[in-house]
Amino acid sequence: MRDLPKIYNAKEVEDKIYNLWEEKGLFSAKVSQEKEPYSIVIPPPNITGILHMGHALNNTIQDILIRYKRMQGCEALWMPGTDHAGIATQNVVERKLLKGGKKRHDLGRKEFLDEVWKWREEYGGVIIKQLKFLGASCDWKRERFTMDEGLSGAVVEAFIRLYKKGLIYRGNYIINWCPRCQTALSDEEVEHRDVDGHLYYIKYAIKDSNEYITVATTRPETMLGDTAIAVNPTDKKYKNLIGGVVILPILNRELKVIADNMIDSKFGTGAVKVTPAHDPNDFQMGKKHGLEELNIMHPDGTLNKNAGDFEGMDRFEAREALLEVLSEKKLIEKVEPHKHAIGHCYRCHTIVEPYLSKQWFVKMKPLAEPAIKAVEDNRIKFYPKRWRKVYLDWMYGIRDWCISRQIWWGHRIPVYYCGKCQGIMVSKVSPEKCPDCGATDIVQDPDVLDTWFSSWLWPFSTFGWPFDQTADNKGRGKGEDKEKDISTQSEEFKYFYPTACLVTAQEIIFFWVARMIMAGLEFCDEIPFRDVYIHGTVRDKTGTKMSKSLGNTIDPLEIIKEYGTDALRFSIISITAAGQDVFLSKERFESGRNFSNKLWNVSRFLMLNLKSDISGDFADIKMEGLPLADRWLLTAFCNTAESVTKSLDSYRFNDAANMIHDFLWHKYCDWYVEISKASIKNEQTQLILYNVLKASLQLLHPVMPFITEEIWQVLDGREPIMISSWPKPHKRLIDTQANDYMEKIIAIITAIRNIRAEMNIPHKLKIDVLVKSNDNVLMSFSEEIKIYAGRVSGVENILIAKDIKQPKASASNILDFCQIYVPLQGKVDIVTEKARLNKNLVESERLVSRLLKKLGNNSFIDKAPKEIVEQEKQKELVLMAKITRIKETIENLT
């Protein structure tokens, strides 16, 4: 056994240890009939991604599960990979081109895609390298990419299967359109934000009359595309106008007045403009009433020729110009403030335009039905349970999925058109001629598929699905045989699929989780995973979501550089309650660093004091005749091992982390190591110190893999800790009575320490202690109490009896099972001590007064984050308890 360096160097250790794991191939997984499979597929990060705290939380949780299951003896596979991130990656490359004065259209499609692939080769692996810094134990040889040849083949196969079943169709529908990205977006790709806007009341002249009908709208520019005015058929004030005609202001088109139950009579004036090409509800109404669909907008958000004199203007520029004209004509009755939700592009944050366009869609209801049933019958479970209802509510009301995108980077839609007869061909390869007319004038659909169309296949496409496709044998992960046998892929799929657990964020339940469940059941006739663990959102200490634009992010790579990876992992996991949001500040990571240092220092102390050739395990510890503290520590360890295991099994990661932290820091380091220093040369003491530390390192390893591996290599070294066996409680080591009474002794010693601190008794000065108790068993441990209290709290004599009275001029502390008295005569200057306590009392009462004033301020209670308010309330409770203790102490001194 070698010594550890005095200071823990995280950077040096982490690089060395990760290389050790990779060199030994410890992340690899393969089919093993002797082992139970456990698999996770990584939520593939975008190739444009840089590690942020959300990644750190998500991937730390996955790594904890994989390391835990690996140590439990499972064949644990963590499948890695990255997502091509269609819109995001194209935007990045387009910005790069703009710096050189070029646009993608200047290059053409092929040359532009060559530029994207070059960019991906140069920067696409950054996020993978950063995940390795985090300690991720993925099977990197299997690394996949959503546009590698194998996964691209899977995408085409899925499209063709759905098309043949009639579940993919093309049609003119209102979709979400981003004028900046110039592409369609699915409903889930639109972020709705409340915006302070206006409700404009505009007068439309009734034909052949001097009267007007007033309509209210939030988007006046779209009136240029109006093809009707609608009212509710039950609205009496408009009864005579139904079937009549009004004149569209400025463009002077005639518009029919229609009646429809969709209209809310209480909104605005009860009459609304109908613009079928620019509003989803109006589109449905237009279909019902046979209205013209008049598009007034170019794809870039500028107005087209249908907008008359406003042609060429940006949509918002046109709004202002139109309002000015309407105002001049006195056609604006009034304008009211109106707060409403407006959709924004999830990538560039541009306001989305409801837009009539020919797009490709997936019919979702037939796919949703078995996916609903899989959750309803608990084949798939959500953790926390509340997300089950969120999932089901969305699935019950699911709408068709717009899957076409008007960009170049992505999986091109496998649809071809005949230039002669306009026939449609869906094929894996470009047809040589049209099967209907024989023409060779064939062109492929220019659109690409939504990025999520490849992502929803991820749990099984990464294993080589579909297994009868030649393409699936190509473009696999680095280091794997590109001609890998199909039967091997199929064997791996049967072994590792369905996967065990999906760890993800709430934001993509609809984007990804729900669609993967549908795809797994549709294409594999099996659920893709059994459990879904939804973690919270990472926020700053005020509760605000972290974002670059707000400047409130914390860079995990900087935290790793300053504190170490284990410190980051422990800190973020220890405060992450199941499903709750995570409130982070840089100071939070000090707890992980301090824990690393504590663990390092106690390990170094033991290595300096244990026999260099120490060996043996828990089986070699003889329980007969063991001192109370030894039996207590062994019992506490067994209880901790059982609790940590149960917590990890139920996805309570913070409980697991905090339990092992509490055991190691407090029970092992602060108490047992201190108590055992006097008997450290004893063989049994050494065995306990050695084996409990080793087993504790194993419990901690999934959370803090680097430091545990480094210490383990020095303590044991026969095999890496990450493939050692998970600790199990040994029933013969459990002594419940010893555990209970040692906890009482610890409470007594803690109370004595508190009295020493409160009364300013010098540390070197020995004291006498009186303990009043009716507990006969406690009294039987008098000798142990004297020994332990003497070693750690400077007690010279201690008396435990039933009939003790409190001496004069003494300090006391009352526990629920005893009363403790420390005579102070000759130990402190009573007069000086009373003066100090009175001064302390005045200051504490001043602080409480100020705190009560703050908590009585309704403005503070309403505006401050709940966490801050709760902290202030806790401060009040602590101060009040302190004031009570000071008063009691002053009274005891008289």
mmCIF file of N, CA and C in Angstrom, residues 578-665:
data_model
loop_
_atom_site.group_PDB
_atom_site.id
_atom_site.type_symbol
_atom_site.label_atom_id
_atom_site.label_comp_id
_atom_site.label_asym_id
_atom_site.label_seq_id
_atom_site.Cartn_x
_atom_site.Cartn_y
_atom_site.Cartn_z
ATOM 1 N N ALA A 578 -35.974 14.370 -6.491
ATOM 2 C CA ALA A 578 -36.624 13.722 -7.633
ATOM 3 C C ALA A 578 -37.612 14.647 -8.337
ATOM 4 N N GLY A 579 -37.307 14.967 -9.592
ATOM 5 C CA GLY A 579 -38.211 15.755 -10.414
ATOM 6 C C GLY A 579 -38.273 17.227 -10.107
ATOM 7 N N GLN A 580 -37.546 17.683 -9.076
ATOM 8 C CA GLN A 580 -37.604 19.094 -8.701
ATOM 9 C C GLN A 580 -36.533 19.885 -9.451
ATOM 10 N N ASP A 581 -36.797 21.172 -9.664
ATOM 11 C CA ASP A 581 -35.806 22.029 -10.306
ATOM 12 C C ASP A 581 -34.589 22.194 -9.406
ATOM 13 N N VAL A 582 -33.459 22.457 -10.030
ATOM 14 C CA VAL A 582 -32.181 22.562 -9.317
ATOM 15 C C VAL A 582 -31.777 24.031 -9.244
ATOM 16 N N PHE A 583 -31.561 24.529 -8.030
ATOM 17 C CA PHE A 583 -31.157 25.922 -7.839
ATOM 18 C C PHE A 583 -29.661 25.967 -7.553
ATOM 19 N N LEU A 584 -28.914 26.551 -8.481
ATOM 20 C CA LEU A 584 -27.461 26.491 -8.418
ATOM 21 C C LEU A 584 -26.809 27.855 -8.260
ATOM 22 N N SER A 585 -25.758 27.882 -7.504
ATOM 23 C CA SER A 585 -24.834 29.019 -7.468
ATOM 24 C C SER A 585 -23.444 28.423 -7.413
ATOM 25 N N LYS A 586 -22.458 29.200 -7.756
ATOM 26 C CA LYS A 586 -21.095 28.660 -7.784
ATOM 27 C C LYS A 586 -20.681 28.142 -6.409
ATOM 28 N N GLU A 587 -21.175 28.782 -5.363
ATOM 29 C CA GLU A 587 -20.806 28.387 -4.002
ATOM 30 C C GLU A 587 -21.274 26.960 -3.667
ATOM 31 N N ARG A 588 -22.322 26.506 -4.362
ATOM 32 C CA ARG A 588 -22.845 25.156 -4.110
ATOM 33 C C ARG A 588 -21.766 24.096 -4.324
ATOM 34 N N PHE A 589 -20.840 24.359 -5.238
ATOM 35 C CA PHE A 589 -19.859 23.342 -5.606
ATOM 36 C C PHE A 589 -18.749 23.214 -4.558
ATOM 37 N N GLU A 590 -18.730 24.138 -3.618
ATOM 38 C CA GLU A 590 -17.745 24.030 -2.543
ATOM 39 C C GLU A 590 -18.014 22.802 -1.683
ATOM 40 N N SER A 591 -19.286 22.411 -1.568
ATOM 41 C CA SER A 591 -19.609 21.240 -0.750
ATOM 42 C C SER A 591 -18.992 19.987 -1.352
ATOM 43 N N GLY A 592 -19.035 19.859 -2.676
ATOM 44 C CA GLY A 592 -18.430 18.709 -3.333
ATOM 45 C C GLY A 592 -16.914 18.716 -3.210
ATOM 46 N N ARG A 593 -16.319 19.892 -3.345
ATOM 47 C CA ARG A 593 -14.862 20.000 -3.181
ATOM 48 C C ARG A 593 -14.451 19.650 -1.761
ATOM 49 N N ASN A 594 -15.199 20.159 -0.789
ATOM 50 C CA ASN A 594 -14.878 19.884 0.618
ATOM 51 C C ASN A 594 -15.017 18.397 0.938
ATOM 52 N N PHE A 595 -16.024 17.776 0.359
ATOM 53 C CA PHE A 595 -16.218 16.344 0.580
ATOM 54 C C PHE A 595 -15.060 15.549 -0.027
ATOM 55 N N SER A 596 -14.637 15.954 -1.232
ATOM 56 C CA SER A 596 -13.486 15.294 -1.867
ATOM 57 C C SER A 596 -12.259 15.395 -0.968
ATOM 58 N N ASN A 597 -12.022 16.586 -0.439
ATOM 59 C CA ASN A 597 -10.852 16.797 0.422
ATOM 60 C C ASN A 597 -10.944 15.983 1.708
ATOM 61 N N LYS A 598 -12.140 15.930 2.288
ATOM 62 C CA LYS A 598 -12.352 15.153 3.517
ATOM 63 C C LYS A 598 -12.049 13.674 3.269
ATOM 64 N N LEU A 599 -12.578 13.170 2.167
ATOM 65 C CA LEU A 599 -12.373 11.762 1.824
ATOM 66 C C LEU A 599 -10.895 11.469 1.561
ATOM 67 N N TRP A 600 -10.248 12.374 0.852
ATOM 68 C CA TRP A 600 -8.825 12.210 0.542
ATOM 69 C C TRP A 600 -7.991 12.205 1.830
ATOM 70 N N ASN A 601 -8.289 13.145 2.718
ATOM 71 C CA ASN A 601 -7.493 13.285 3.948
ATOM 72 C C ASN A 601 -7.651 12.089 4.877
ATOM 73 N N VAL A 602 -8.881 11.584 5.020
ATOM 74 C CA VAL A 602 -9.065 10.437 5.910
ATOM 75 C C VAL A 602 -8.412 9.187 5.311
ATOM 76 N N SER A 603 -8.485 9.077 3.978
ATOM 77 C CA SER A 603 -7.835 7.937 3.320
ATOM 78 C C SER A 603 -6.325 8.014 3.492
ATOM 79 N N ARG A 604 -5.785 9.200 3.357
ATOM 80 C CA ARG A 604 -4.335 9.393 3.521
ATOM 81 C C ARG A 604 -3.921 9.062 4.960
ATOM 82 N N PHE A 605 -4.729 9.500 5.940
ATOM 83 C CA PHE A 605 -4.443 9.209 7.344
ATOM 84 C C PHE A 605 -4.397 7.699 7.578
ATOM 85 N N LEU A 606 -5.368 6.973 7.011
ATOM 86 C CA LEU A 606 -5.405 5.527 7.215
ATOM 87 C C LEU A 606 -4.211 4.849 6.567
ATOM 88 N N MET A 607 -3.842 5.304 5.395
ATOM 89 C CA MET A 607 -2.713 4.674 4.710
ATOM 90 C C MET A 607 -1.390 4.896 5.448
ATOM 91 N N LEU A 608 -1.362 5.955 6.227
ATOM 92 C CA LEU A 608 -0.173 6.205 7.038
ATOM 93 C C LEU A 608 -0.184 5.371 8.322
ATOM 94 N N ASN A 609 -1.359 4.852 8.683
ATOM 95 C CA ASN A 609 -1.490 4.163 9.961
ATOM 96 C C ASN A 609 -1.858 2.687 9.867
ATOM 97 N N LEU A 610 -2.411 2.273 8.738
ATOM 98 C CA LEU A 610 -2.739 0.863 8.585
ATOM 99 C C LEU A 610 -1.494 0.069 8.202
ATOM 100 N N LYS A 611 -1.514 -1.209 8.504
ATOM 101 C CA LYS A 611 -0.397 -2.069 8.102
ATOM 102 C C LYS A 611 -0.314 -2.100 6.586
ATOM 103 N N SER A 612 0.883 -2.039 6.052
ATOM 104 C CA SER A 612 1.064 -1.973 4.603
ATOM 105 C C SER A 612 0.560 -3.217 3.899
ATOM 106 N N ASP A 613 0.544 -4.341 4.595
ATOM 107 C CA ASP A 613 0.104 -5.582 3.972
ATOM 108 C C ASP A 613 -1.284 -6.008 4.443
ATOM 109 N N ILE A 614 -2.069 -5.057 4.902
ATOM 110 C CA ILE A 614 -3.390 -5.381 5.433
ATOM 111 C C ILE A 614 -4.240 -6.046 4.360
ATOM 112 N N SER A 615 -4.992 -7.038 4.764
ATOM 113 C CA SER A 615 -5.900 -7.731 3.860
ATOM 114 C C SER A 615 -7.066 -8.254 4.687
ATOM 115 N N GLY A 616 -7.977 -8.928 4.025
ATOM 116 C CA GLY A 616 -9.146 -9.439 4.730
ATOM 117 C C GLY A 616 -10.386 -8.641 4.391
ATOM 118 N N ASP A 617 -11.546 -9.251 4.643
ATOM 119 C CA ASP A 617 -12.796 -8.559 4.366
ATOM 120 C C ASP A 617 -13.715 -8.639 5.577
ATOM 121 N N PHE A 618 -14.980 -8.287 5.356
ATOM 122 C CA PHE A 618 -15.918 -8.258 6.484
ATOM 123 C C PHE A 618 -16.038 -9.620 7.178
ATOM 124 N N ALA A 619 -15.817 -10.693 6.423
ATOM 125 C CA ALA A 619 -15.938 -12.034 7.007
ATOM 126 C C ALA A 619 -14.888 -12.279 8.082
ATOM 127 N N ASP A 620 -13.792 -11.519 8.027
ATOM 128 C CA ASP A 620 -12.704 -11.707 8.992
ATOM 129 C C ASP A 620 -12.904 -10.910 10.280
ATOM 130 N N ILE A 621 -13.945 -10.089 10.314
ATOM 131 C CA ILE A 621 -14.214 -9.297 11.524
ATOM 132 C C ILE A 621 -14.977 -10.155 12.532
ATOM 133 N N LYS A 622 -14.456 -10.281 13.715
ATOM 134 C CA LYS A 622 -15.078 -11.093 14.772
ATOM 135 C C LYS A 622 -15.927 -10.190 15.655
ATOM 136 N N MET A 623 -17.231 -10.405 15.655
ATOM 137 C CA MET A 623 -18.154 -9.553 16.391
ATOM 138 C C MET A 623 -18.052 -9.736 17.904
ATOM 139 N N GLU A 624 -17.721 -10.926 18.332
ATOM 140 C CA GLU A 624 -17.669 -11.200 19.774
ATOM 141 C C GLU A 624 -16.599 -10.339 20.446
ATOM 142 N N GLY A 625 -17.016 -9.590 21.465
ATOM 143 C CA GLY A 625 -16.092 -8.772 22.242
ATOM 144 C C GLY A 625 -15.739 -7.446 21.604
ATOM 145 N N LEU A 626 -16.383 -7.106 20.461
ATOM 146 C CA LEU A 626 -16.075 -5.822 19.824
ATOM 147 C C LEU A 626 -16.605 -4.671 20.673
ATOM 148 N N PRO A 627 -15.867 -3.587 20.806
ATOM 149 C CA PRO A 627 -16.350 -2.406 21.542
ATOM 150 C C PRO A 627 -17.611 -1.832 20.910
ATOM 151 N N LEU A 628 -18.318 -1.060 21.709
ATOM 152 C CA LEU A 628 -19.590 -0.469 21.269
ATOM 153 C C LEU A 628 -19.431 0.314 19.981
ATOM 154 N N ALA A 629 -18.413 1.172 19.883
ATOM 155 C CA ALA A 629 -18.231 2.021 18.711
ATOM 156 C C ALA A 629 -18.023 1.194 17.452
ATOM 157 N N ASP A 630 -17.306 0.065 17.574
ATOM 158 C CA ASP A 630 -17.080 -0.796 16.419
ATOM 159 C C ASP A 630 -18.395 -1.386 15.915
ATOM 160 N N ARG A 631 -19.191 -1.900 16.878
ATOM 161 C CA ARG A 631 -20.473 -2.503 16.496
ATOM 162 C C ARG A 631 -21.428 -1.462 15.921
ATOM 163 N N TRP A 632 -21.352 -0.253 16.490
ATOM 164 C CA TRP A 632 -22.184 0.849 15.967
ATOM 165 C C TRP A 632 -21.801 1.183 14.537
ATOM 166 N N LEU A 633 -20.510 1.305 14.229
ATOM 167 C CA LEU A 633 -20.080 1.685 12.882
ATOM 168 C C LEU A 633 -20.484 0.615 11.871
ATOM 169 N N LEU A 634 -20.281 -0.632 12.196
ATOM 170 C CA LEU A 634 -20.632 -1.716 11.269
ATOM 171 C C LEU A 634 -22.135 -1.733 11.002
ATOM 172 N N THR A 635 -22.923 -1.509 12.058
ATOM 173 C CA THR A 635 -24.381 -1.449 11.890
ATOM 174 C C THR A 635 -24.773 -0.255 11.030
ATOM 175 N N ALA A 636 -24.175 0.896 11.320
ATOM 176 C CA ALA A 636 -24.473 2.111 10.557
ATOM 177 C C ALA A 636 -24.109 1.928 9.086
ATOM 178 N N PHE A 637 -22.979 1.258 8.823
ATOM 179 C CA PHE A 637 -22.599 1.029 7.433
ATOM 180 C C PHE A 637 -23.612 0.136 6.731
ATOM 181 N N CYS A 638 -23.996 -0.962 7.374
ATOM 182 C CA CYS A 638 -24.970 -1.876 6.768
ATOM 183 C C CYS A 638 -26.290 -1.166 6.476
ATOM 184 N N ASN A 639 -26.735 -0.339 7.409
ATOM 185 C CA ASN A 639 -27.970 0.429 7.204
ATOM 186 C C ASN A 639 -27.819 1.402 6.036
ATOM 187 N N THR A 640 -26.646 2.034 5.957
ATOM 188 C CA THR A 640 -26.392 2.986 4.876
ATOM 189 C C THR A 640 -26.372 2.277 3.527
ATOM 190 N N ALA A 641 -25.696 1.132 3.466
ATOM 191 C CA ALA A 641 -25.624 0.369 2.212
ATOM 192 C C ALA A 641 -27.018 -0.015 1.730
ATOM 193 N N GLU A 642 -27.857 -0.455 2.666
ATOM 194 C CA GLU A 642 -29.224 -0.845 2.301
ATOM 195 C C GLU A 642 -30.028 0.364 1.820
ATOM 196 N N SER A 643 -29.889 1.494 2.513
ATOM 197 C CA SER A 643 -30.654 2.696 2.160
ATOM 198 C C SER A 643 -30.197 3.293 0.836
ATOM 199 N N VAL A 644 -28.889 3.316 0.607
ATOM 200 C CA VAL A 644 -28.367 3.842 -0.650
ATOM 201 C C VAL A 644 -28.866 2.994 -1.818
ATOM 202 N N THR A 645 -28.850 1.685 -1.654
ATOM 203 C CA THR A 645 -29.321 0.773 -2.700
ATOM 204 C C THR A 645 -30.791 1.020 -3.006
ATOM 205 N N LYS A 646 -31.609 1.118 -1.977
ATOM 206 C CA LYS A 646 -33.046 1.369 -2.175
ATOM 207 C C LYS A 646 -33.276 2.711 -2.860
ATOM 208 N N SER A 647 -32.494 3.712 -2.485
ATOM 209 C CA SER A 647 -32.649 5.042 -3.080
ATOM 210 C C SER A 647 -32.308 5.031 -4.562
ATOM 211 N N LEU A 648 -31.218 4.368 -4.934
ATOM 212 C CA LEU A 648 -30.848 4.297 -6.347
ATOM 213 C C LEU A 648 -31.871 3.491 -7.136
ATOM 214 N N ASP A 649 -32.408 2.443 -6.540
ATOM 215 C CA ASP A 649 -33.422 1.633 -7.222
ATOM 216 C C ASP A 649 -34.694 2.426 -7.497
ATOM 217 N N SER A 650 -34.953 3.432 -6.679
ATOM 218 C CA SER A 650 -36.184 4.229 -6.847
ATOM 219 C C SER A 650 -35.895 5.631 -7.378
ATOM 220 N N TYR A 651 -34.700 5.820 -7.970
ATOM 221 C CA TYR A 651 -34.310 7.073 -8.625
ATOM 222 C C TYR A 651 -34.274 8.264 -7.670
ATOM 223 N N ARG A 652 -33.987 8.021 -6.399
ATOM 224 C CA ARG A 652 -33.813 9.113 -5.429
ATOM 225 C C ARG A 652 -32.313 9.365 -5.259
ATOM 226 N N PHE A 653 -31.742 9.980 -6.296
ATOM 227 C CA PHE A 653 -30.289 10.128 -6.371
ATOM 228 C C PHE A 653 -29.741 11.038 -5.273
ATOM 229 N N ASN A 654 -30.461 12.098 -4.963
ATOM 230 C CA ASN A 654 -29.970 13.017 -3.923
ATOM 231 C C ASN A 654 -29.957 12.346 -2.558
ATOM 232 N N ASP A 655 -30.963 11.502 -2.297
ATOM 233 C CA ASP A 655 -30.977 10.772 -1.023
ATOM 234 C C ASP A 655 -29.766 9.847 -0.918
ATOM 235 N N ALA A 656 -29.471 9.144 -2.010
ATOM 236 C CA ALA A 656 -28.326 8.234 -2.007
ATOM 237 C C ALA A 656 -27.030 8.997 -1.749
ATOM 238 N N ALA A 657 -26.852 10.114 -2.459
ATOM 239 C CA ALA A 657 -25.623 10.905 -2.306
ATOM 240 C C ALA A 657 -25.493 11.452 -0.891
ATOM 241 N N ASN A 658 -26.576 11.950 -0.348
ATOM 242 C CA ASN A 658 -26.520 12.559 0.985
ATOM 243 C C ASN A 658 -26.356 11.517 2.088
ATOM 244 N N MET A 659 -26.907 10.333 1.885
ATOM 245 C CA MET A 659 -26.733 9.264 2.890
ATOM 246 C C MET A 659 -25.272 8.842 3.008
ATOM 247 N N ILE A 660 -24.630 8.615 1.873
ATOM 248 C CA ILE A 660 -23.238 8.176 1.938
ATOM 249 C C ILE A 660 -22.336 9.316 2.404
ATOM 250 N N HIS A 661 -22.696 10.553 2.059
ATOM 251 C CA HIS A 661 -21.949 11.725 2.552
ATOM 252 C C HIS A 661 -22.059 11.807 4.067
ATOM 253 N N ASP A 662 -23.276 11.664 4.594
ATOM 254 C CA ASP A 662 -23.490 11.750 6.040
ATOM 255 C C ASP A 662 -22.731 10.642 6.766
ATOM 256 N N PHE A 663 -22.778 9.447 6.200
ATOM 257 C CA PHE A 663 -22.077 8.336 6.844
ATOM 258 C C PHE A 663 -20.568 8.561 6.855
ATOM 259 N N LEU A 664 -20.021 8.885 5.699
ATOM 260 C CA LEU A 664 -18.568 9.021 5.613
ATOM 261 C C LEU A 664 -18.039 10.213 6.402
ATOM 262 N N TRP A 665 -18.695 11.358 6.217
ATOM 263 C CA TRP A 665 -18.207 12.585 6.853
ATOM 264 C C TRP A 665 -18.388 12.530 8.366
#
